[in-house]
Tab-separated table of C-alpha atoms in Angstrom:
chain	number	residue	atom	x	y	z
A	948	MET	CA	27.238	11.819	11.589
A	949	ARG	CA	28.076	14.221	14.435
A	950	ASP	CA	28.058	12.764	17.964
A	951	HIS	CA	25.123	14.902	19.114
A	952	GLU	CA	23.104	13.857	16.026
A	953	LYS	CA	23.784	10.190	16.771
A	954	VAL	CA	22.640	10.657	20.373
A	955	ASP	CA	19.487	12.462	19.204
A	956	GLU	CA	18.644	9.669	16.740
A	957	GLU	CA	19.177	6.921	19.335
A	958	ALA	CA	17.013	8.814	21.821
A	959	GLY	CA	14.392	9.223	19.119
A	960	ALA	CA	14.381	5.487	18.454
A	961	ARG	CA	13.800	4.750	22.141
A	962	THR	CA	11.024	7.336	22.263
A	963	ALA	CA	9.379	5.861	19.153
A	964	VAL	CA	9.174	2.388	20.658
A	965	ALA	CA	7.957	3.749	23.995
A	966	ARG	CA	5.142	5.657	22.264
A	967	MET	CA	3.618	2.468	20.871
A	968	ALA	CA	1.595	1.834	24.034
A	969	ALA	CA	-0.227	5.110	23.453
A	970	LEU	CA	-0.914	4.248	19.822
A	971	CYS	CA	-2.481	0.863	20.645
A	972	LYS	CA	-6.093	1.691	21.416
A	973	TRP	CA	-8.051	-1.265	20.091
A	974	PRO	CA	-10.428	-2.633	22.764
A	975	VAL	CA	-10.166	-6.385	23.197
A	976	GLY	CA	-13.403	-8.255	23.834
A	977	PRO	CA	-13.590	-11.480	25.833
A	978	ASN	CA	-14.877	-13.550	22.917
A	979	SER	CA	-13.735	-14.033	19.357
A	980	ALA	CA	-15.974	-13.647	16.337
A	981	LEU	CA	-14.397	-16.827	14.986
A	982	GLU	CA	-14.842	-20.386	16.213
A	983	GLU	CA	-11.859	-20.213	18.563
A	984	PRO	CA	-10.718	-17.404	20.850
A	985	ARG	CA	-7.806	-15.242	19.837
A	986	GLN	CA	-5.598	-13.002	21.908
A	987	VAL	CA	-4.236	-9.579	21.156
A	988	GLU	CA	-1.008	-8.278	22.600
A	989	ARG	CA	-0.111	-4.610	22.507
A	990	LEU	CA	3.449	-3.571	21.852
A	991	GLY	CA	4.898	-1.774	24.839
A	992	GLY	CA	8.507	-1.154	25.784
A	993	SER	CA	10.263	-3.300	23.182
A	994	ILE	CA	9.838	-5.206	19.962
A	995	GLN	CA	10.669	-8.448	21.767
A	996	ALA	CA	7.515	-8.073	23.859
A	997	ALA	CA	5.484	-9.011	20.771
A	998	GLU	CA	7.315	-12.221	19.981
A	999	GLU	CA	4.809	-14.577	21.580
A	1000	PRO	CA	3.372	-17.821	20.242
A	1001	ILE	CA	1.488	-17.906	17.003
A	1002	GLN	CA	-2.033	-17.159	18.294
A	1003	ARG	CA	-1.307	-13.584	19.383
A	1004	LEU	CA	-2.108	-10.549	17.285
A	1005	THR	CA	0.165	-7.570	17.866
A	1006	GLN	CA	-0.938	-4.007	17.214
A	1007	PHE	CA	1.800	-1.637	16.117
A	1008	GLY	CA	0.385	1.808	15.397
A	1009	ALA	CA	-2.080	1.334	12.542
A	1010	LEU	CA	-0.737	-2.152	11.758
A	1011	PHE	CA	-1.681	-5.607	13.030
A	1012	GLY	CA	0.161	-8.899	12.688
A	1013	ALA	CA	1.488	-12.009	14.379
A	1014	HIS	CA	3.565	-13.599	11.624
A	1015	GLU	CA	7.325	-13.214	11.944
A	1016	SER	CA	7.480	-11.268	8.682
A	1017	MET	CA	5.194	-8.593	10.141
A	1018	LEU	CA	7.107	-8.461	13.413
A	1019	ALA	CA	10.206	-7.735	11.321
A	1020	VAL	CA	8.298	-4.889	9.641
A	1021	PHE	CA	7.338	-3.477	13.048
A	1022	SER	CA	10.961	-3.595	14.180
A	1023	ARG	CA	12.200	-1.798	11.086
A	1024	VAL	CA	9.495	0.865	11.298
A	1025	ALA	CA	10.378	1.569	14.940
A	1026	LYS	CA	14.031	2.042	13.988
A	1027	VAL	CA	13.503	4.184	10.897
A	1028	ALA	CA	10.683	6.429	12.157
A	1029	PRO	CA	12.791	8.823	14.270
A	1030	SER	CA	15.507	9.106	11.616
A	1031	VAL	CA	15.558	11.367	8.561
A	1032	ALA	CA	16.348	8.505	6.164
A	1033	SER	CA	14.299	8.096	2.986
A	1034	VAL	CA	11.928	5.121	3.002
A	1035	LEU	CA	10.592	3.084	0.078
A	1036	ILE	CA	7.679	0.794	0.978
A	1037	LEU	CA	7.250	-2.244	-1.269
A	1038	GLY	CA	4.340	-4.649	-1.489
A	1039	GLU	CA	1.297	-5.749	-3.436
A	1040	SER	CA	-1.859	-3.649	-3.573
A	1041	GLY	CA	-3.862	-3.927	-0.378
A	1042	THR	CA	-0.999	-4.952	1.924
A	1043	GLY	CA	-1.125	-1.713	3.922
A	1044	LYS	CA	1.653	0.472	2.523
A	1045	GLU	CA	-0.091	3.710	3.482
A	1046	LEU	CA	-0.643	2.369	7.014
A	1047	VAL	CA	3.114	1.826	7.299
A	1048	ALA	CA	3.697	5.392	6.127
A	1049	THR	CA	1.229	6.832	8.655
A	1050	THR	CA	2.798	4.783	11.453
A	1051	ILE	CA	6.256	6.100	10.540
A	1052	HIS	CA	4.831	9.630	10.600
A	1053	ASP	CA	3.097	9.082	13.955
A	1054	LEU	CA	6.363	7.891	15.524
A	1055	SER	CA	8.518	10.658	14.076
A	1056	ALA	CA	9.368	14.141	15.273
A	1057	ARG	CA	7.013	15.407	12.537
A	1058	ARG	CA	3.923	13.743	14.033
A	1059	ASP	CA	2.301	17.050	15.095
A	1060	CYS	CA	2.334	18.349	11.508
A	1061	THR	CA	0.355	17.231	8.466
A	1062	PHE	CA	0.517	13.848	6.758
A	1063	VAL	CA	-0.386	14.148	3.057
A	1064	ALA	CA	-0.900	11.095	0.823
A	1065	VAL	CA	-0.811	11.255	-2.978
A	1066	ASN	CA	-1.619	8.408	-5.370
A	1067	CYS	CA	0.629	9.203	-8.325
A	1068	GLY	CA	-1.251	6.716	-10.502
A	1069	ALA	CA	-4.576	8.496	-10.012
A	1070	ILE	CA	-3.466	11.945	-11.220
A	1071	THR	CA	-3.139	12.744	-14.910
A	1072	GLU	CA	0.280	13.755	-16.168
A	1073	ASN	CA	-0.768	17.331	-16.962
A	1074	LEU	CA	-2.031	17.886	-13.394
A	1075	ILE	CA	0.513	16.127	-11.200
A	1076	GLU	CA	3.080	18.948	-11.299
A	1077	SER	CA	0.493	21.425	-10.029
A	1078	GLU	CA	-0.780	18.918	-7.459
A	1079	LEU	CA	2.693	18.348	-6.026
A	1080	PHE	CA	4.231	21.808	-6.266
A	1081	GLY	CA	1.233	24.140	-6.610
A	1082	HIS	CA	0.697	26.930	-9.129
A	1083	GLU	CA	0.373	30.685	-9.292
A	1084	LYS	CA	-2.802	32.447	-10.364
A	1085	GLY	CA	-2.907	32.832	-14.135
A	1086	SER	CA	-0.017	30.422	-14.745
A	1087	PHE	CA	-2.165	28.413	-17.173
A	1088	THR	CA	-5.705	28.346	-18.536
A	1089	GLY	CA	-8.075	27.697	-15.656
A	1090	ALA	CA	-5.639	28.754	-12.926
A	1091	LEU	CA	-8.047	31.248	-11.382
A	1092	ARG	CA	-6.291	31.407	-8.025
A	1093	THR	CA	-3.019	30.489	-6.367
A	1094	HIS	CA	-2.914	26.816	-5.385
A	1095	GLU	CA	-0.727	25.287	-2.692
A	1096	GLY	CA	0.632	21.890	-3.704
A	1097	CYS	CA	1.240	18.846	-1.546
A	1098	PHE	CA	4.780	19.900	-0.658
A	1099	GLU	CA	3.401	23.092	0.897
A	1100	ARG	CA	0.398	21.444	2.563
A	1101	ALA	CA	2.708	18.888	4.192
A	1102	LYS	CA	5.102	21.559	5.512
A	1103	GLY	CA	6.840	20.253	8.609
A	1104	GLY	CA	5.181	16.863	8.162
A	1105	THR	CA	5.278	13.871	5.837
A	1106	LEU	CA	4.443	13.491	2.144
A	1107	PHE	CA	3.540	9.953	1.068
A	1108	LEU	CA	3.927	9.282	-2.670
A	1109	ASP	CA	2.112	6.056	-3.512
A	1110	GLU	CA	2.574	4.293	-6.873
A	1111	ILE	CA	5.757	6.276	-7.537
A	1112	THR	CA	6.518	4.197	-10.660
A	1113	GLU	CA	3.348	5.584	-12.306
A	1114	MET	CA	4.882	9.052	-12.365
A	1115	SER	CA	6.368	10.139	-15.692
A	1116	LEU	CA	10.153	10.125	-16.015
A	1117	GLU	CA	10.085	13.891	-16.510
A	1118	MET	CA	8.245	14.384	-13.222
A	1119	GLN	CA	10.567	11.902	-11.531
A	1120	ALA	CA	13.500	14.065	-12.622
A	1121	ARG	CA	11.909	17.163	-11.115
A	1122	LEU	CA	11.078	15.304	-7.911
A	1123	LEU	CA	14.705	14.184	-7.647
A	1124	ARG	CA	15.904	17.785	-7.990
A	1125	VAL	CA	13.568	18.850	-5.193
A	1126	LEU	CA	14.736	16.041	-2.917
A	1127	GLU	CA	18.382	16.884	-3.523
A	1128	SER	CA	18.095	20.682	-3.323
A	1129	GLY	CA	15.408	20.888	-0.652
A	1130	GLN	CA	13.628	23.560	-2.691
A	1131	PHE	CA	10.838	23.784	-5.260
A	1132	SER	CA	8.821	26.409	-7.101
A	1133	ARG	CA	5.167	26.594	-8.020
A	1134	VAL	CA	4.102	26.293	-11.646
A	1135	GLY	CA	4.404	29.837	-12.988
A	1136	GLY	CA	6.276	30.960	-9.891
A	1137	GLU	CA	9.617	32.737	-9.770
A	1138	GLY	CA	10.859	32.239	-6.218
A	1139	ASP	CA	12.007	29.039	-4.533
A	1140	ILE	CA	10.150	27.556	-1.560
A	1141	ALA	CA	11.819	25.383	1.077
A	1142	ALA	CA	10.661	21.754	0.943
A	1143	ASP	CA	10.369	21.074	4.669
A	1144	VAL	CA	8.858	17.595	4.360
A	1145	ARG	CA	9.839	13.991	4.817
A	1146	VAL	CA	9.082	12.040	1.643
A	1147	ILE	CA	8.043	8.391	1.885
A	1148	ALA	CA	7.416	6.562	-1.391
A	1149	ALA	CA	5.730	3.266	-2.219
A	1150	THR	CA	5.142	0.973	-5.177
A	1151	ASN	CA	3.486	-2.366	-5.866
A	1152	ARG	CA	6.057	-3.100	-8.573
A	1153	ASP	CA	9.522	-4.601	-8.276
A	1154	PRO	CA	11.588	-1.380	-8.373
A	1155	ALA	CA	14.607	-3.077	-9.946
A	1156	GLU	CA	12.411	-4.349	-12.788
A	1157	ALA	CA	10.811	-0.916	-13.097
A	1158	VAL	CA	14.277	0.602	-13.563
A	1159	VAL	CA	15.133	-1.932	-16.282
A	1160	GLU	CA	11.780	-1.321	-18.012
A	1161	GLY	CA	12.313	2.438	-17.970
A	1162	LYS	CA	9.443	3.084	-15.548
A	1163	LEU	CA	11.626	4.347	-12.696
A	1164	ARG	CA	14.731	6.506	-12.827
A	1165	GLU	CA	17.674	4.688	-11.309
A	1166	ASP	CA	18.959	7.815	-9.539
A	1167	LEU	CA	15.545	8.453	-7.987
A	1168	TYR	CA	15.323	4.810	-6.910
A	1169	PHE	CA	18.632	5.070	-5.047
A	1170	ARG	CA	17.566	8.404	-3.525
A	1171	LEU	CA	14.257	7.015	-2.217
A	1172	SER	CA	15.307	3.529	-1.119
A	1173	VAL	CA	17.787	4.271	1.660
A	1174	ILE	CA	15.561	2.128	3.896
A	1175	PRO	CA	13.360	-0.338	1.969
A	1176	ILE	CA	10.429	-1.905	3.830
A	1177	TYR	CA	8.782	-4.939	2.241
A	1178	LEU	CA	5.213	-5.834	3.189
A	1179	PRO	CA	4.429	-9.533	2.632
A	1180	PRO	CA	1.188	-10.525	0.875
A	1181	LEU	CA	-1.552	-11.844	3.149
A	1182	ARG	CA	-1.324	-15.337	1.640
A	1183	GLU	CA	2.212	-15.624	3.067
A	1184	ARG	CA	1.294	-14.499	6.588
A	1185	GLY	CA	-0.034	-17.793	7.960
A	1186	CYS	CA	-2.406	-17.419	10.900
A	1187	ASP	CA	-2.650	-13.651	10.391
A	1188	VAL	CA	-5.616	-14.242	8.061
A	1189	THR	CA	-7.856	-15.654	10.793
A	1190	LEU	CA	-6.509	-13.316	13.466
A	1191	LEU	CA	-7.162	-10.257	11.314
A	1192	ALA	CA	-10.622	-11.581	10.468
A	1193	ALA	CA	-11.376	-11.820	14.195
A	1194	HIS	CA	-10.111	-8.270	14.693
A	1195	PHE	CA	-12.214	-6.822	11.862
A	1196	LEU	CA	-15.357	-8.666	12.974
A	1197	HIS	CA	-14.787	-7.497	16.543
A	1198	GLU	CA	-14.708	-3.898	15.273
A	1199	MET	CA	-17.863	-4.408	13.201
A	1200	ASN	CA	-19.740	-5.980	16.098
A	1201	CYS	CA	-18.695	-3.140	18.410
A	1202	ASN	CA	-19.807	-0.494	15.917
A	1203	ALA	CA	-23.133	-2.216	15.198
A	1204	GLY	CA	-23.853	-3.377	18.740
A	1205	THR	CA	-24.143	-6.998	17.585
A	1206	THR	CA	-22.508	-10.338	18.402
A	1207	LYS	CA	-22.375	-11.927	14.955
A	1208	LYS	CA	-20.026	-14.854	14.356
A	1209	LEU	CA	-18.769	-16.605	11.250
A	1210	LEU	CA	-20.357	-19.823	10.069
A	1211	ARG	CA	-18.533	-22.915	11.325
A	1212	GLY	CA	-15.920	-23.921	8.766
A	1213	ALA	CA	-15.132	-20.324	7.832
A	1214	ARG	CA	-11.610	-20.627	9.228
A	1215	ALA	CA	-10.763	-23.157	6.520
A	1216	GLU	CA	-12.241	-20.878	3.841
A	1217	LEU	CA	-10.190	-17.966	5.130
A	1218	ARG	CA	-6.991	-20.022	5.044
A	1219	ASP	CA	-7.631	-21.623	1.634
A	1220	TYR	CA	-8.566	-18.462	-0.257
A	1221	GLY	CA	-5.693	-16.743	-2.091
A	1222	TRP	CA	-6.550	-13.135	-1.123
A	1223	PRO	CA	-5.251	-11.404	-4.274
A	1224	GLY	CA	-6.410	-8.091	-2.811
A	1225	ASN	CA	-4.630	-8.819	0.493
A	1226	VAL	CA	-5.766	-7.167	3.752
A	1227	ARG	CA	-7.956	-4.656	1.914
A	1228	GLU	CA	-9.863	-7.493	0.265
A	1229	LEU	CA	-10.168	-9.380	3.569
A	1230	ARG	CA	-11.736	-6.363	5.254
A	1231	ASN	CA	-14.087	-5.740	2.313
A	1232	VAL	CA	-15.178	-9.391	2.148
A	1233	LEU	CA	-15.902	-9.424	5.868
A	1234	GLN	CA	-17.755	-6.113	5.678
A	1235	ARG	CA	-19.910	-7.396	2.819
A	1236	SER	CA	-20.549	-10.707	4.575
A	1237	PHE	CA	-21.343	-8.928	7.851
A	1238	VAL	CA	-23.856	-6.529	6.305
A	1239	LEU	CA	-25.642	-9.225	4.277
A	1240	SER	CA	-25.970	-11.669	7.185
A	1241	ASP	CA	-28.908	-11.884	9.586
A	1242	GLY	CA	-27.068	-13.720	12.331
A	1243	VAL	CA	-24.401	-16.257	11.490
A	1244	ILE	CA	-22.049	-14.832	8.863
A	1245	GLU	CA	-21.446	-16.754	5.647
A	1246	LEU	CA	-18.378	-15.565	3.753
A	1247	GLN	CA	-19.113	-13.791	0.455
A	1248	LEU	CA	-15.834	-14.495	-1.338
A	1249	ASP	CA	-14.998	-13.144	-4.773
A	1250	ASN	CA	-14.210	-16.619	-6.070
A	1251	ALA	CA	-14.360	-15.544	-9.721
A	1252	LEU	CA	-11.389	-13.235	-9.231
A	1253	ASN	CA	-9.418	-15.822	-7.283
A	1254	GLN	CA	-10.109	-18.561	-9.842
A	1255	ALA	CA	-9.161	-16.253	-12.687
A	1256	ARG	CA	-5.833	-15.483	-11.016
A	1257	ARG	CA	-5.138	-19.170	-10.531
A	1258	GLY	CA	-6.277	-19.958	-14.076
A	1259	VAL	CA	-3.661	-17.673	-15.584
A	1260	ALA	CA	-0.917	-18.823	-13.239
A	1261	THR	CA	-1.424	-22.591	-13.106
A	1262	ALA	CA	-1.963	-25.554	-15.383
A	1263	GLY	CA	-5.439	-26.152	-16.729
A	1264	GLY	CA	-7.795	-25.153	-19.487
A	1265	ASP	CA	-6.941	-21.460	-19.147
A	1266	THR	CA	-3.182	-21.965	-19.096
A	1267	LEU	CA	-1.196	-19.365	-21.013
A	1268	ILE	CA	1.722	-20.868	-22.942
A	1269	ILE	CA	4.417	-18.464	-24.134
A	1270	PRO	CA	7.035	-20.085	-26.390
A	1271	ILE	CA	10.743	-19.505	-25.795
A	1272	GLY	CA	11.891	-16.745	-28.120
A	1273	THR	CA	8.821	-14.567	-27.629
A	1274	SER	CA	9.739	-10.929	-27.063
A	1275	LEU	CA	9.030	-9.424	-23.648
A	1276	GLU	CA	6.571	-6.949	-25.163
A	1277	SER	CA	4.635	-9.728	-26.905
A	1278	ALA	CA	4.624	-11.871	-23.761
A	1279	GLN	CA	3.267	-8.980	-21.715
A	1280	ARG	CA	0.530	-8.344	-24.240
A	1281	SER	CA	-0.430	-12.025	-24.312
A	1282	LEU	CA	-0.622	-12.137	-20.509
A	1283	ILE	CA	-2.718	-8.971	-20.317
A	1284	MET	CA	-5.175	-10.123	-22.972
A	1285	ALA	CA	-5.442	-13.631	-21.503
A	1286	THR	CA	-6.151	-12.174	-18.080
A	1287	LEU	CA	-8.846	-9.887	-19.478
A	1288	HIS	CA	-10.396	-12.866	-21.219
A	1289	ALA	CA	-10.390	-14.823	-17.937
A	1290	VAL	CA	-12.332	-12.063	-16.142
A	1291	ASN	CA	-14.735	-11.371	-19.028
A	1292	GLY	CA	-13.129	-8.047	-19.909
A	1293	SER	CA	-13.234	-6.483	-16.436
A	1294	LYS	CA	-10.311	-4.066	-16.432
A	1295	SER	CA	-10.396	-3.452	-12.672
A	1296	LYS	CA	-10.209	-7.187	-11.940
A	1297	ALA	CA	-7.501	-7.687	-14.558
A	1298	ALA	CA	-5.418	-4.872	-13.060
A	1299	ALA	CA	-5.756	-6.423	-9.596
A	1300	ILE	CA	-4.678	-9.847	-10.871
A	1301	LEU	CA	-1.730	-8.432	-12.813
A	1302	GLY	CA	-0.622	-6.315	-9.857
A	1303	VAL	CA	-0.680	-3.010	-11.756
A	1304	SER	CA	-2.740	0.145	-11.411
A	1305	LEU	CA	-5.806	0.671	-13.588
A	1306	LYS	CA	-4.025	3.620	-15.187
A	1307	THR	CA	-1.089	1.405	-16.208
A	1308	LEU	CA	-3.447	-1.172	-17.720
A	1309	TYR	CA	-5.248	1.521	-19.730
A	1310	ASN	CA	-1.917	2.869	-20.978
A	1311	ARG	CA	-0.862	-0.607	-22.130
A	1312	LEU	CA	-4.191	-1.207	-23.882
A	1313	HIS	CA	-3.991	2.166	-25.580
A	1314	ALA	CA	-0.509	1.289	-26.834
A	1315	TYR	CA	-1.904	-1.994	-28.198
A	1316	GLY	CA	-4.659	-0.115	-30.035
A	1317	GLU	CA	-7.377	-1.798	-28.000
A	1318	PRO	CA	-10.713	0.004	-27.527
A	1319	LEU	CA	-11.133	1.411	-24.029
A	1320	ASP	CA	-14.838	2.274	-24.119
A	1321	ARG	CA	-16.320	-1.170	-24.727
A	1322	ARG	CA	-15.611	-4.848	-24.079
A	1323	LEU	CA	-12.128	-5.719	-25.264
A	1324	ARG	CA	-11.487	-8.028	-28.141
A	1325	VAL	CA	-9.292	-10.977	-27.254
A	1326	ALA	CA	-6.923	-12.377	-29.838
């Protein structure tokens, strides 16, 4: 690295941390929506300013947390944001991977340009090339006009590729070529276009396992994971559960002009629940409970999903026993079918429990020859 580039990057890091005060805009009310008050501390001039006792919730851009694991995430984000290094965000569904990506964008030199997010698992294989790189008019049946892809729409900004392991290996190879050459072409196009974007990728899978299973190209993995950022699941974040609940309820009360509080004893329920859907599930549960309550809020937990997850993972009547010597493919099929049985055939719940996208689950079931348009048979 040239000396002037090193100076620019260090200055950028200082600027990124200093900008956090401007990003922290959440109003703090005098009272908590839980049984006990909670405090919120905004991150100002340094990461160390957030390292207060346990009952303080720190806002860092679009992220909130008090647990040491989240403070480590904040520190890493502040350091990587002003750089040009590739970032791979790891974590279960619902942990806030896109929020990390937007915070990196907001702290970078690209913040005044567009942030574009793409869920690779939600786009069919025959459309993803056009969605990413665009296409020329008449390049295929139905291409009635020229279409700008995500790489063009994010020009000068950031492109966030979520669920990168759901992309086909062929598309991964093309993506790698674009990242290495800095150029791409539209489907049906002849000329090259400069790829002036910062690419941030994310996955809810273990990338090393995905490489072994043939779901992720090893060369692309190394290209994307210069700086890995791991987001811990909510169940491992200690007091963050109750602090986040207070934050979300504060927002809901402010928006609705109410002063609703949780039923006494809710703190224990919040701590004891497993939160398989992580922060996304916490917010949704609180939103549902808030809307359905007249005054005091009683938690409306999705206990069936939580019990099903525990039933597959722990001892009991629904325990899955896989004998030594069973092939990996057979073990995976047994786990998938047992999970579906535990949730009465609900594919969305099964996908959430297994930690895979709905598209991946459908692909596995199709490979097993299972019907996809009616309740699944369980062997």
